[in-house]
C-alpha positions as CSV (number, residue, x, y, z in Angstrom):
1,X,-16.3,-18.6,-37.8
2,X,-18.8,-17.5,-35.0
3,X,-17.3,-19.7,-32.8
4,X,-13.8,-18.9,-33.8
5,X,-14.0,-15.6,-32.9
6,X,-16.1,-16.2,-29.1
7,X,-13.1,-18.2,-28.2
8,X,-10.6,-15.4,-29.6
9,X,-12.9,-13.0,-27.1
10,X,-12.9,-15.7,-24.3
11,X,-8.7,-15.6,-24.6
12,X,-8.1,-12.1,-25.0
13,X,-10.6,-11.7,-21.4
14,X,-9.0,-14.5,-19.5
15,X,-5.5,-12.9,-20.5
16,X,-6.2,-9.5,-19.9
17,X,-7.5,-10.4,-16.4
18,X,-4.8,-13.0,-15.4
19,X,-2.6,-12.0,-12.3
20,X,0.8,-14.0,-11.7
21,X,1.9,-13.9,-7.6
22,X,5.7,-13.3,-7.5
23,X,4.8,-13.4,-3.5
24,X,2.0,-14.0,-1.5
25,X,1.1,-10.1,-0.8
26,X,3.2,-9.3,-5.0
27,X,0.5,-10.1,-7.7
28,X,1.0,-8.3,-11.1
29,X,-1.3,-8.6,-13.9
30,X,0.1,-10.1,-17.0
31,X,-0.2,-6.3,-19.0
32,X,1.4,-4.3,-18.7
33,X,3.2,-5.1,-15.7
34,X,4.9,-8.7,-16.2
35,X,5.7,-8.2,-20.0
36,X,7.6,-5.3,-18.4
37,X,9.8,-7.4,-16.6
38,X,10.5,-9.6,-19.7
């Protein structure tokens, strides 16, 4: 269960810090910007 949750904290870091390049100088980050778009 330990482990279960330190990936689960690992995922949620990784996609709160994720950026997506819709350009080379237009990066968004995943929240709130590209769920936005959707």
């Amino acid at each position: 269960m330990k482990r279960l949750n330190e990936i689960l904290s690992e995922m949620g870091e990784l996609y709160g810090s994720e950026k997506v390049c819709l350009t080379e100088n237009e990066c968004l980050p995943l929240e709130p910007d590209l769920t936005d778009l959707l």
